[in-house]
Tab-separated table of C-alpha atoms in Angstrom:
chain	number	residue	atom	x	y	z
A	1	MET	CA	55.392	-91.949	1.595
A	2	PRO	CA	55.868	-95.216	3.038
A	3	ASN	CA	58.662	-94.051	5.397
A	4	SER	CA	57.356	-90.649	6.630
A	5	PRO	CA	56.826	-90.095	10.185
A	6	GLU	CA	52.949	-90.376	9.842
A	7	SER	CA	52.868	-93.773	7.965
A	8	LEU	CA	55.420	-95.217	10.444
A	9	LEU	CA	53.241	-94.017	13.437
A	10	GLN	CA	50.214	-95.427	11.944
A	11	LEU	CA	52.032	-98.718	11.823
A	12	LEU	CA	53.106	-98.530	15.360
A	13	GLN	CA	49.503	-98.200	16.541
A	14	ARG	CA	48.299	-100.794	14.181
A	15	PHE	CA	50.794	-103.430	15.296
A	16	THR	CA	50.819	-102.854	18.878
A	17	LYS	CA	51.038	-106.487	19.904
A	18	HIS	CA	53.370	-108.052	17.095
A	19	PRO	CA	56.841	-108.044	18.265
A	20	SER	CA	58.774	-108.309	14.779
A	21	GLN	CA	56.827	-105.721	13.230
A	22	ILE	CA	57.340	-103.460	16.090
A	23	LYS	CA	61.208	-103.893	15.689
A	24	GLN	CA	61.156	-103.491	12.133
A	25	VAL	CA	59.353	-100.009	12.419
A	26	HIS	CA	61.610	-99.135	15.242
A	27	SER	CA	64.622	-99.982	13.093
A	28	LEU	CA	63.099	-97.618	10.111
A	29	LEU	CA	62.602	-94.865	12.380
A	30	LEU	CA	66.487	-95.085	13.559
A	31	THR	CA	67.822	-95.292	10.137
A	32	THR	CA	65.442	-92.498	8.735
A	33	GLY	CA	66.306	-90.177	11.511
A	34	ASN	CA	62.716	-89.610	12.383
A	35	LEU	CA	63.388	-90.017	16.097
A	36	LEU	CA	65.475	-87.009	15.976
A	37	PRO	CA	64.413	-83.381	16.585
A	38	ASN	CA	64.747	-81.350	13.337
A	39	PRO	CA	65.570	-77.824	13.810
A	40	GLN	CA	64.236	-77.010	10.388
A	41	ASN	CA	60.624	-77.906	11.624
A	42	THR	CA	60.497	-75.176	14.448
A	43	SER	CA	57.856	-73.244	12.493
A	44	SER	CA	55.441	-75.926	12.461
A	45	ASN	CA	54.172	-76.950	15.726
A	46	HIS	CA	52.481	-80.208	14.114
A	47	LEU	CA	55.893	-81.188	12.742
A	48	LYS	CA	57.912	-80.305	15.968
A	49	TRP	CA	55.837	-83.030	17.885
A	50	HIS	CA	56.460	-85.834	15.515
A	51	PRO	CA	59.346	-87.263	17.555
A	52	THR	CA	57.375	-87.069	20.778
A	53	LEU	CA	54.576	-88.996	19.332
A	54	LEU	CA	56.758	-91.454	17.796
A	55	PHE	CA	58.439	-92.130	21.153
A	56	ASN	CA	55.085	-92.391	22.828
A	57	ALA	CA	54.069	-94.947	20.408
A	58	LEU	CA	56.996	-96.914	20.860
A	59	ILE	CA	56.952	-96.687	24.819
A	60	ARG	CA	53.231	-97.866	24.674
A	61	ALA	CA	54.291	-100.841	22.121
A	62	TYR	CA	57.091	-102.151	24.050
A	63	LEU	CA	55.068	-101.977	27.405
A	64	ASN	CA	52.316	-104.043	25.577
A	65	LEU	CA	54.753	-106.442	24.579
A	66	GLY	CA	55.917	-107.073	28.305
A	67	GLN	CA	59.046	-105.186	27.967
A	68	PRO	CA	59.257	-102.748	30.725
A	69	ARG	CA	63.181	-102.220	30.622
A	70	THR	CA	63.045	-101.263	26.939
A	71	THR	CA	60.188	-98.979	27.603
A	72	LEU	CA	62.066	-97.106	30.395
A	73	LEU	CA	65.185	-97.107	28.384
A	74	LEU	CA	63.445	-95.569	25.472
A	75	PHE	CA	62.447	-92.761	27.828
A	76	THR	CA	66.195	-92.169	28.442
A	77	HIS	CA	66.890	-92.105	24.777
A	78	MET	CA	63.958	-89.439	24.375
A	79	LEU	CA	65.605	-87.151	26.997
A	80	ALA	CA	68.734	-87.589	25.313
A	81	HIS	CA	67.498	-86.527	21.872
A	82	ARG	CA	65.668	-83.558	23.453
A	83	CYS	CA	62.292	-84.684	22.509
A	84	PRO	CA	59.931	-83.197	24.990
A	85	PRO	CA	57.551	-85.738	26.918
A	86	ASN	CA	53.786	-84.824	27.266
A	87	ALA	CA	51.112	-86.033	29.520
A	88	HIS	CA	50.714	-89.124	27.247
A	89	THR	CA	54.366	-90.001	27.925
A	90	PHE	CA	54.144	-90.822	31.639
A	91	PRO	CA	51.261	-93.235	32.381
A	92	PRO	CA	52.943	-96.067	30.299
A	93	LEU	CA	56.299	-95.126	31.845
A	94	VAL	CA	54.830	-95.567	35.256
A	95	LYS	CA	53.131	-98.798	34.504
A	96	ALA	CA	56.637	-100.073	33.327
A	97	ALA	CA	58.172	-98.953	36.680
A	98	ALA	CA	55.308	-100.717	38.298
A	99	ALA	CA	55.686	-103.889	36.492
A	100	SER	CA	59.122	-104.406	38.178
A	101	SER	CA	59.219	-106.031	41.406
A	102	PRO	CA	58.704	-103.480	44.378
A	103	SER	CA	62.014	-104.967	46.038
A	104	SER	CA	64.081	-104.480	42.998
A	105	SER	CA	65.917	-101.533	41.877
A	106	PRO	CA	63.901	-100.199	38.665
A	107	ALA	CA	60.759	-99.610	40.177
A	108	SER	CA	61.901	-98.174	43.785
A	109	ASN	CA	64.658	-95.980	42.096
A	110	LEU	CA	62.743	-94.563	39.253
A	111	GLY	CA	59.301	-93.620	40.936
A	112	LYS	CA	60.760	-90.279	42.199
A	113	PRO	CA	62.827	-89.363	39.218
A	114	LEU	CA	59.861	-89.907	36.792
A	115	HIS	CA	57.643	-87.752	38.981
A	116	ALA	CA	60.062	-85.161	39.004
A	117	GLN	CA	60.070	-85.118	35.162
A	118	ALA	CA	56.496	-84.984	34.972
A	119	ILE	CA	56.454	-82.001	37.153
A	120	LYS	CA	59.324	-80.392	35.043
A	121	ARG	CA	57.543	-80.968	31.674
A	122	GLY	CA	54.092	-79.689	33.196
A	123	ALA	CA	52.449	-82.920	33.005
A	124	SER	CA	51.930	-83.477	36.756
A	125	GLY	CA	48.524	-81.819	36.726
A	126	ASP	CA	47.012	-84.132	34.266
A	127	PRO	CA	44.501	-86.686	36.155
A	128	PHE	CA	45.740	-89.715	34.132
A	129	VAL	CA	49.309	-88.936	35.138
A	130	GLN	CA	48.412	-88.152	38.822
A	131	THR	CA	46.223	-91.426	39.041
A	132	SER	CA	49.176	-93.509	37.665
A	133	PHE	CA	51.717	-92.187	40.230
A	134	VAL	CA	49.193	-92.724	43.126
A	135	ASN	CA	49.156	-96.557	41.921
A	136	LEU	CA	52.805	-96.677	41.306
A	137	TYR	CA	53.355	-95.073	45.219
A	138	ALA	CA	51.064	-97.630	46.262
A	139	ARG	CA	52.796	-100.549	44.739
A	140	LEU	CA	55.688	-99.470	46.342
A	141	GLY	CA	54.343	-99.125	49.585
A	142	ASN	CA	54.750	-95.147	49.997
A	143	VAL	CA	51.057	-94.604	51.066
A	144	SER	CA	52.033	-91.364	52.564
A	145	ASP	CA	53.154	-90.285	49.009
A	146	SER	CA	49.948	-91.711	47.287
A	147	ARG	CA	47.737	-90.024	49.895
A	148	GLY	CA	49.766	-86.688	49.400
A	149	LEU	CA	49.244	-86.688	45.680
A	150	PHE	CA	45.584	-88.022	45.948
A	151	GLU	CA	44.561	-85.108	48.005
A	152	GLU	CA	45.982	-82.652	45.618
A	153	MET	CA	43.445	-83.721	43.125
A	154	PRO	CA	40.530	-81.320	43.207
A	155	GLU	CA	38.151	-84.179	41.649
A	156	PRO	CA	39.373	-87.345	41.749
A	157	CYS	CA	37.784	-89.885	39.311
A	158	ILE	CA	36.891	-93.315	40.143
A	159	VAL	CA	40.207	-94.668	38.708
A	160	ALA	CA	42.049	-92.663	41.229
A	161	CYS	CA	39.757	-93.517	43.959
A	162	ASN	CA	40.422	-96.918	43.407
A	163	ALA	CA	44.060	-96.692	43.195
A	164	MET	CA	43.888	-94.977	46.637
A	165	LEU	CA	41.893	-97.622	47.910
A	166	ASP	CA	44.385	-100.051	47.013
A	167	ALA	CA	47.180	-97.931	48.590
A	168	LEU	CA	45.249	-97.959	51.914
A	169	GLY	CA	44.524	-101.740	51.773
A	170	ARG	CA	48.285	-102.407	51.059
A	171	SER	CA	49.371	-100.526	53.994
A	172	GLY	CA	47.091	-102.444	56.072
A	173	ASP	CA	44.937	-99.029	56.860
A	174	MET	CA	41.420	-100.715	56.180
A	175	GLY	CA	39.746	-98.258	58.396
A	176	SER	CA	40.818	-95.359	56.188
A	177	ALA	CA	40.022	-97.316	53.011
A	178	LEU	CA	36.424	-98.092	54.237
A	179	GLY	CA	36.023	-94.291	54.881
A	180	LEU	CA	37.038	-93.413	51.275
A	181	PHE	CA	34.819	-96.140	49.875
A	182	ARG	CA	31.867	-94.923	51.660
A	183	HIS	CA	32.690	-91.149	50.575
A	184	MET	CA	32.864	-92.250	46.814
A	185	ALA	CA	30.113	-90.789	44.815
A	186	VAL	CA	30.447	-93.558	42.182
A	187	ARG	CA	31.567	-96.911	42.728
A	188	ASP	CA	32.297	-99.908	40.467
A	189	VAL	CA	33.260	-103.421	40.713
A	190	VAL	CA	37.034	-102.438	40.997
A	191	SER	CA	36.079	-100.391	44.180
A	192	TRP	CA	34.206	-103.359	45.854
A	193	THR	CA	36.995	-105.859	44.854
A	194	THR	CA	39.789	-103.685	45.918
A	195	VAL	CA	38.407	-103.376	49.537
A	196	ILE	CA	38.040	-107.400	49.485
A	197	ASN	CA	41.499	-107.445	48.125
A	198	GLY	CA	42.715	-105.169	51.125
A	199	TYR	CA	41.327	-107.725	53.594
A	200	VAL	CA	42.917	-110.542	51.826
A	201	ARG	CA	46.313	-108.942	51.801
A	202	ASN	CA	46.018	-108.420	55.517
A	203	GLY	CA	45.016	-112.044	56.388
A	204	ARG	CA	41.314	-110.924	57.365
A	205	PHE	CA	39.986	-113.611	55.249
A	206	ALA	CA	36.402	-113.716	57.474
A	207	GLU	CA	36.082	-110.071	56.790
A	208	ALA	CA	36.569	-110.387	53.162
A	209	ILE	CA	33.972	-112.861	52.769
A	210	LEU	CA	31.314	-110.659	54.703
A	211	TRP	CA	32.501	-107.825	52.589
A	212	PHE	CA	31.654	-109.903	49.745
A	213	GLU	CA	28.277	-110.836	51.034
A	214	LYS	CA	27.671	-107.261	51.600
A	215	MET	CA	28.394	-106.449	47.964
A	216	MET	CA	26.112	-109.129	46.479
A	217	ALA	CA	23.329	-107.478	48.758
A	218	HIS	CA	23.884	-103.840	47.912
A	219	LYS	CA	21.849	-101.798	45.573
A	220	ASP	CA	24.888	-101.374	43.277
A	221	LEU	CA	24.789	-104.996	42.333
A	222	THR	CA	21.041	-105.491	42.848
A	223	GLY	CA	20.526	-102.562	40.576
A	224	GLY	CA	22.722	-103.798	38.000
A	225	VAL	CA	25.458	-100.974	38.427
A	226	VAL	CA	27.946	-103.568	39.573
A	227	LYS	CA	28.576	-107.234	38.591
A	228	PRO	CA	31.293	-109.395	40.176
A	229	ASN	CA	34.225	-110.033	37.802
A	230	GLU	CA	37.038	-112.710	37.724
A	231	ALA	CA	39.095	-110.713	40.483
A	232	THR	CA	36.147	-110.589	42.728
A	233	TYR	CA	35.474	-114.422	42.527
A	234	VAL	CA	39.238	-115.217	42.973
A	235	SER	CA	39.610	-113.224	46.033
A	236	VAL	CA	36.549	-114.264	47.928
A	237	LEU	CA	37.296	-118.147	46.900
A	238	SER	CA	40.718	-117.568	48.287
A	239	SER	CA	39.525	-115.949	51.228
A	240	CYS	CA	37.160	-119.139	51.665
A	241	SER	CA	40.224	-121.365	51.284
A	242	ASN	CA	42.505	-119.610	54.039
A	243	CYS	CA	39.694	-118.880	56.538
A	244	ASN	CA	39.872	-120.600	59.689
A	245	GLY	CA	36.680	-119.938	60.918
A	246	GLY	CA	33.395	-122.126	60.570
A	247	GLY	CA	31.306	-121.783	57.385
A	248	ALA	CA	34.195	-121.303	54.952
A	249	LEU	CA	33.277	-124.084	52.874
A	250	TYR	CA	29.586	-123.397	53.015
A	251	GLN	CA	30.465	-119.825	51.659
A	252	GLY	CA	32.832	-121.289	49.192
A	253	LYS	CA	30.118	-123.811	47.786
A	254	GLN	CA	27.570	-120.588	47.736
A	255	VAL	CA	30.024	-118.675	45.447
A	256	HIS	CA	30.456	-121.605	43.240
A	257	GLY	CA	26.712	-122.138	42.943
A	258	TYR	CA	26.458	-118.532	42.048
A	259	ILE	CA	28.781	-118.967	39.054
A	260	ILE	CA	27.003	-122.036	37.881
A	261	LYS	CA	23.505	-120.350	38.178
A	262	ASN	CA	24.608	-117.129	36.373
A	263	GLU	CA	26.518	-119.110	33.779
A	264	VAL	CA	29.711	-117.264	34.580
A	265	GLU	CA	32.428	-118.537	32.533
A	266	LEU	CA	34.831	-120.568	34.629
A	267	THR	CA	38.250	-118.835	33.652
A	268	VAL	CA	41.716	-120.573	34.725
A	269	PHE	CA	42.142	-118.497	37.857
A	270	MET	CA	38.779	-118.991	39.075
A	271	GLY	CA	38.714	-122.544	38.355
A	272	THR	CA	42.224	-122.852	40.114
A	273	ALA	CA	40.840	-121.074	43.026
A	274	LEU	CA	37.924	-123.479	43.443
A	275	ILE	CA	40.372	-126.567	43.048
A	276	ASP	CA	42.425	-124.966	45.807
A	277	LEU	CA	39.401	-124.460	48.176
A	278	TYR	CA	37.961	-127.890	47.775
A	279	GLY	CA	41.541	-129.539	48.183
A	280	LYS	CA	42.319	-127.616	51.484
A	281	MET	CA	38.863	-128.392	52.696
A	282	GLY	CA	39.165	-132.186	52.026
A	283	CYS	CA	36.564	-132.315	49.309
A	284	LEU	CA	38.876	-133.852	46.614
A	285	GLY	CA	35.969	-135.277	44.605
A	286	TYR	CA	34.812	-131.602	43.864
A	287	ALA	CA	38.397	-130.390	43.148
A	288	VAL	CA	38.895	-133.304	40.672
A	289	GLU	CA	35.486	-132.348	38.909
A	290	VAL	CA	36.267	-128.927	38.467
A	291	PHE	CA	39.547	-129.764	37.105
A	292	SER	CA	38.400	-132.258	34.719
A	293	ARG	CA	35.720	-129.564	33.358
A	294	MET	CA	38.090	-126.995	32.901
A	295	ALA	CA	38.899	-126.525	29.292
A	296	VAL	CA	41.827	-124.698	29.647
A	297	LYS	CA	44.337	-125.405	32.282
A	298	GLU	CA	47.610	-123.375	33.121
A	299	VAL	CA	50.639	-124.393	35.110
A	300	CYS	CA	49.088	-122.841	38.260
A	301	THR	CA	45.931	-125.184	37.715
A	302	TRP	CA	48.276	-128.285	37.590
A	303	ASN	CA	50.213	-127.034	40.503
A	304	THR	CA	46.982	-126.682	42.595
A	305	MET	CA	45.620	-129.891	41.729
A	306	ILE	CA	48.884	-131.798	42.422
A	307	SER	CA	49.010	-130.207	45.795
A	308	SER	CA	45.558	-131.085	46.413
A	309	LEU	CA	45.913	-134.776	45.717
A	310	ALA	CA	49.109	-134.887	48.051
A	311	LEU	CA	47.383	-133.224	50.762
A	312	ASN	CA	44.466	-135.673	50.770
A	313	GLY	CA	46.526	-138.635	50.901
A	314	MET	CA	46.837	-139.306	47.110
A	315	GLU	CA	50.566	-138.910	46.847
A	316	LYS	CA	51.002	-141.344	43.995
A	317	GLN	CA	48.424	-139.995	42.138
A	318	ALA	CA	50.018	-136.422	42.518
A	319	VAL	CA	53.306	-137.781	41.215
A	320	ASP	CA	51.253	-139.122	38.141
A	321	MET	CA	49.682	-135.835	37.651
A	322	PHE	CA	52.987	-134.426	37.501
A	323	GLU	CA	53.917	-136.695	34.676
A	324	MET	CA	50.709	-136.078	32.886
A	325	MET	CA	51.410	-132.365	33.044
A	326	LYS	CA	54.634	-132.674	31.319
A	327	THR	CA	53.100	-134.820	28.504
A	328	GLU	CA	50.710	-131.975	28.114
A	329	GLY	CA	53.729	-129.885	27.127
A	330	LEU	CA	53.603	-127.570	30.252
A	331	HIS	CA	56.917	-126.616	31.719
A	332	PRO	CA	57.118	-127.090	35.625
A	333	ASN	CA	58.040	-124.029	37.685
A	334	GLU	CA	59.091	-123.694	41.339
A	335	VAL	CA	55.799	-124.212	42.691
A	336	THR	CA	55.283	-127.382	40.575
A	337	PHE	CA	58.306	-129.058	42.555
A	338	VAL	CA	57.235	-127.754	45.857
A	339	ALA	CA	54.075	-129.582	45.404
A	340	VAL	CA	55.570	-132.746	43.846
A	341	LEU	CA	58.315	-132.915	46.456
A	342	SER	CA	55.910	-132.713	49.126
A	343	ALA	CA	53.802	-135.508	47.517
A	344	CYS	CA	56.965	-137.563	47.622
A	345	ALA	CA	57.811	-136.822	51.088
A	346	ARG	CA	54.286	-137.819	52.292
A	347	ALA	CA	54.335	-141.254	50.516
A	348	GLU	CA	58.350	-141.757	51.583
A	349	LEU	CA	59.345	-141.848	47.712
A	350	VAL	CA	62.827	-141.316	48.590
A	351	ASP	CA	64.559	-142.330	45.373
A	352	LEU	CA	62.068	-140.701	43.188
A	353	GLY	CA	61.902	-137.305	45.301
A	354	LEU	CA	65.735	-137.122	44.994
A	355	GLU	CA	65.757	-137.689	41.399
A	356	LEU	CA	63.154	-134.930	40.830
A	357	PHE	CA	65.314	-132.504	43.118
A	358	ARG	CA	68.419	-133.144	40.869
A	359	SER	CA	66.464	-132.880	37.704
A	360	MET	CA	65.287	-129.167	38.478
A	361	PRO	CA	68.633	-127.156	37.380
A	362	HIS	CA	69.574	-129.916	34.814
A	363	ASP	CA	66.268	-130.699	33.033
A	364	PHE	CA	64.054	-127.448	33.900
A	365	GLY	CA	66.689	-124.772	34.422
A	366	ILE	CA	65.205	-124.262	38.013
A	367	VAL	CA	67.541	-123.044	40.769
A	368	PRO	CA	66.271	-124.827	43.962
A	369	ARG	CA	65.152	-122.380	46.676
A	370	MET	CA	64.678	-122.843	50.581
A	371	GLU	CA	61.447	-124.473	49.908
A	372	HIS	CA	62.552	-127.258	47.789
A	373	TYR	CA	65.342	-127.909	50.201
A	374	GLY	CA	62.973	-128.088	53.046
A	375	CYS	CA	60.797	-130.690	51.173
A	376	VAL	CA	63.883	-132.656	50.642
A	377	VAL	CA	64.733	-132.836	54.422
A	378	ASP	CA	61.238	-133.523	55.132
A	379	LEU	CA	61.461	-136.363	52.575
A	380	LEU	CA	64.441	-137.948	54.245
A	381	GLY	CA	63.432	-137.251	57.813
A	382	ARG	CA	59.973	-139.036	56.995
A	383	ALA	CA	61.969	-141.953	55.975
A	384	GLY	CA	63.991	-142.242	58.951
A	385	LEU	CA	67.206	-141.126	57.203
A	386	LEU	CA	68.014	-138.522	59.700
A	387	ARG	CA	71.795	-138.739	59.181
A	388	GLU	CA	71.248	-138.206	55.425
A	389	ALA	CA	68.922	-135.384	56.212
A	390	ALA	CA	71.427	-133.801	58.249
A	391	GLY	CA	74.191	-134.311	55.781
A	392	PHE	CA	71.945	-132.661	53.092
A	393	ILE	CA	71.339	-129.700	55.184
A	394	SER	CA	75.333	-129.317	55.539
A	395	THR	CA	75.522	-129.320	51.617
A	396	MET	CA	73.133	-126.331	51.206
A	397	PRO	CA	74.448	-123.261	49.319
A	398	PHE	CA	72.840	-120.957	51.976
A	399	GLU	CA	71.946	-121.007	55.814
A	400	PRO	CA	68.851	-123.217	56.389
A	401	ASP	CA	65.909	-121.252	57.957
A	402	ALA	CA	63.493	-122.237	60.503
A	403	SER	CA	61.438	-124.312	57.961
A	404	VAL	CA	64.325	-126.700	57.129
A	405	MET	CA	65.391	-127.032	60.487
A	406	GLY	CA	61.880	-127.749	61.727
A	407	ALA	CA	61.281	-130.283	59.108
A	408	LEU	CA	64.313	-132.249	60.584
A	409	LEU	CA	63.204	-131.525	64.118
A	410	GLY	CA	59.936	-132.939	63.457
A	411	ALA	CA	61.577	-136.235	62.075
A	412	CYS	CA	63.552	-136.499	65.493
A	413	LYS	CA	60.373	-136.507	67.056
A	414	VAL	CA	58.880	-139.380	65.098
A	415	HIS	CA	61.911	-141.371	65.277
A	416	GLY	CA	63.212	-140.529	68.628
A	417	SER	CA	66.340	-139.249	67.821
A	418	THR	CA	67.534	-137.299	71.158
A	419	GLU	CA	71.157	-136.853	69.920
A	420	LEU	CA	70.380	-135.091	66.751
A	421	ALA	CA	67.615	-133.231	68.825
A	422	ASN	CA	70.358	-131.752	71.159
A	423	LYS	CA	72.170	-130.204	68.101
A	424	LEU	CA	68.920	-128.746	66.771
A	425	ALA	CA	68.324	-127.309	70.396
A	426	ARG	CA	71.578	-125.479	70.345
A	427	TRP	CA	70.571	-124.040	66.852
A	428	LEU	CA	67.347	-122.989	68.169
A	429	LEU	CA	68.519	-121.233	71.195
A	430	GLU	CA	71.368	-119.664	69.111
A	431	SER	CA	69.285	-118.407	66.402
A	432	ARG	CA	66.649	-117.019	68.733
A	433	SER	CA	63.766	-118.339	66.566
A	434	ARG	CA	60.380	-117.308	67.620
A	435	HIS	CA	58.341	-120.336	66.137
A	436	CYS	CA	56.759	-121.742	69.072
A	437	GLY	CA	56.138	-124.934	67.355
A	438	GLN	CA	59.606	-125.934	67.203
A	439	TYR	CA	60.138	-125.459	70.857
A	440	VAL	CA	57.176	-127.638	71.673
A	441	VAL	CA	58.354	-130.419	69.112
A	442	LEU	CA	61.636	-130.465	71.054
A	443	SER	CA	60.209	-130.378	74.329
A	444	ASN	CA	58.069	-133.422	73.352
A	445	VAL	CA	61.256	-135.180	71.998
A	446	TYR	CA	62.827	-134.663	75.473
A	447	ALA	CA	59.619	-135.713	77.212
A	448	GLY	CA	59.284	-138.909	75.157
A	449	ALA	CA	62.864	-139.900	75.955
A	450	GLU	CA	62.018	-139.164	79.864
A	451	MET	CA	64.753	-136.528	79.685
A	452	TRP	CA	62.644	-134.274	82.007
A	453	ASP	CA	65.471	-131.862	82.951
A	454	HIS	CA	66.075	-131.009	78.964
A	455	ALA	CA	62.278	-130.461	78.667
A	456	VAL	CA	61.989	-128.283	81.530
A	457	ALA	CA	64.920	-126.116	80.639
A	458	LEU	CA	63.540	-125.723	77.188
A	459	ARG	CA	59.974	-124.681	78.448
A	460	LYS	CA	61.986	-122.245	80.842
A	461	ALA	CA	63.848	-120.970	77.963
A	462	MET	CA	60.523	-120.267	76.131
A	463	ALA	CA	59.204	-118.399	78.969
A	464	GLU	CA	62.170	-116.146	79.310
A	465	ASP	CA	61.990	-115.245	75.598
A	466	GLY	CA	58.217	-114.563	75.814
A	467	ILE	CA	57.531	-117.373	73.410
A	468	GLN	CA	54.181	-118.690	74.054
A	469	LYS	CA	52.384	-121.924	72.776
A	470	ILE	CA	49.434	-121.132	70.282
A	471	PRO	CA	46.490	-123.042	71.389
A	472	ALA	CA	45.319	-125.698	69.061
A	473	TYR	CA	41.491	-126.049	67.985
A	474	SER	CA	39.265	-128.351	65.959
A	475	MET	CA	36.642	-127.249	63.356
A	476	ILE	CA	33.725	-128.902	61.886
A	477	ASP	CA	32.239	-127.321	58.972
C-alpha cells in the first residue's frame, strides 16, 4: 500500500536530506492518522510501535535538515499523542538541543527535562543516550553533570570518553582531561584533537602546539592507528596564529609542509587557517598563494584574506577583494564588514567607510554591532574628525563599550586633543574600566601636552585600582 506506515517510513529513511519530500511525507502521515496511536493495534507489539518509529524518523529527518526547533517541537507532539519514546528517540533530540546556542533558552532549558524523560521512559541506561547527555551538558558548561553521568557508565566507550574530554576542556580542567586521556584504553584522532582544542579554548596555544607534536611522534600515529584530520590541522594552525611565543611561524610552516608532503586535501577551513596564520605573521605572499590555489572559497576564506591584506598595509587591495567577493555571488556577513571597515580606517577612506557602514542594514540586512561602531569611530578618529567621531558615538543605539571609547582615545593621542581626552577621562574613571592600555594612552596624551598634574593623577588612580601596565615585548621569528 502506498500510504501504509511501512512505505512512509521507508520514504522518510530514503529522503533524509530532501526538505520537500520530507514535508510531503509528513503531511501524508498527518492526514492518514499514522502518527496517532491506534487502540485496535494493542494486540500486536509490532503495530503498536509504528507511531514511535515514524516519529523517530521524522525527528532525525528534520535534524538532518538543520531545523532543531522543529525537531524539538515534534517531540512535544509525540508526547501529546501518547506515543512512547524509546532509546532511539533521545540522541537526535539531544543534538537538536545542543545545536542551539548555550546562552539561548532552548538548550539551557531543555537539557534537564529531556534527561528526565529519558529516565522516565527507561532509556537513560542506553550507552548512546548517556553519551549524548554527557556531550550536551559539556556544551552547556555543566561539567559536574557531565562527570556524574560519565562516572555512572560501567564501561564508557571511546565516544563517551571523548565527550568527557571535551567537557573537561571546556571547563578549563586540563589536568583532569590529561588524566582521563592517559587512562583511555583506546584513543582515536578525536581524542587527540579534543585535547588540542581544550588547550586552544583556554588560550594555551603553545601547549596545544606541543601536544600536536607529541601526537605526531606517538605510536598511535606512527603505527597507523591515528591520522590527523581537518579539525586537527585547523586547531594547531589556529594555535600557531595566536601563539605569542617564538617559533610559531616555523611550526605553522612545518604543518603546512606535512599537509603538502602527504597530499592531504586542502579543505576550506584548513586553507582559511593557513591564510590567517600567514597574514598575522606578515607573510602576505604565502597567504595570497594559498588563497589563489584554493578551489573552493567560502565567506570565511574571503573574510580572512581581506583582514590579512588590511593587516599588512594593503588596505585598497582589501577593499577590492571585498568587491570581488560580491561579484563572485557571496553574501558578506558581520565579520566581513569588520574586516573591510578596518581596512577603510587604516587607509583613512572616510567616505567609502561610512557608505559601507550605511549599506549594512539597507543592502545586506545586517544590523551593526559594537565592533562595527568601533570601526567607524576608529575611521573618523584616524582621519582627525574627532568631533564627528564623538557625535557618532552619541547616536549609537546602545552604550559604547571600552573598545569604542578606546578607539576615540587613541585618536585623541594622535591628534593631541586634550579637551576631548578630559571628557574621556571622566568616562574612564566612572566606568571603572580595567583596560590598562586606555589609562596609559590617556596618560601619554596628558604628558604630550605637558599636563603633568593630570598624568600623575591618572597614574595614581591606576595604582589605587590595582591596574598595572602589561610590559611590552618584541619577538623575532
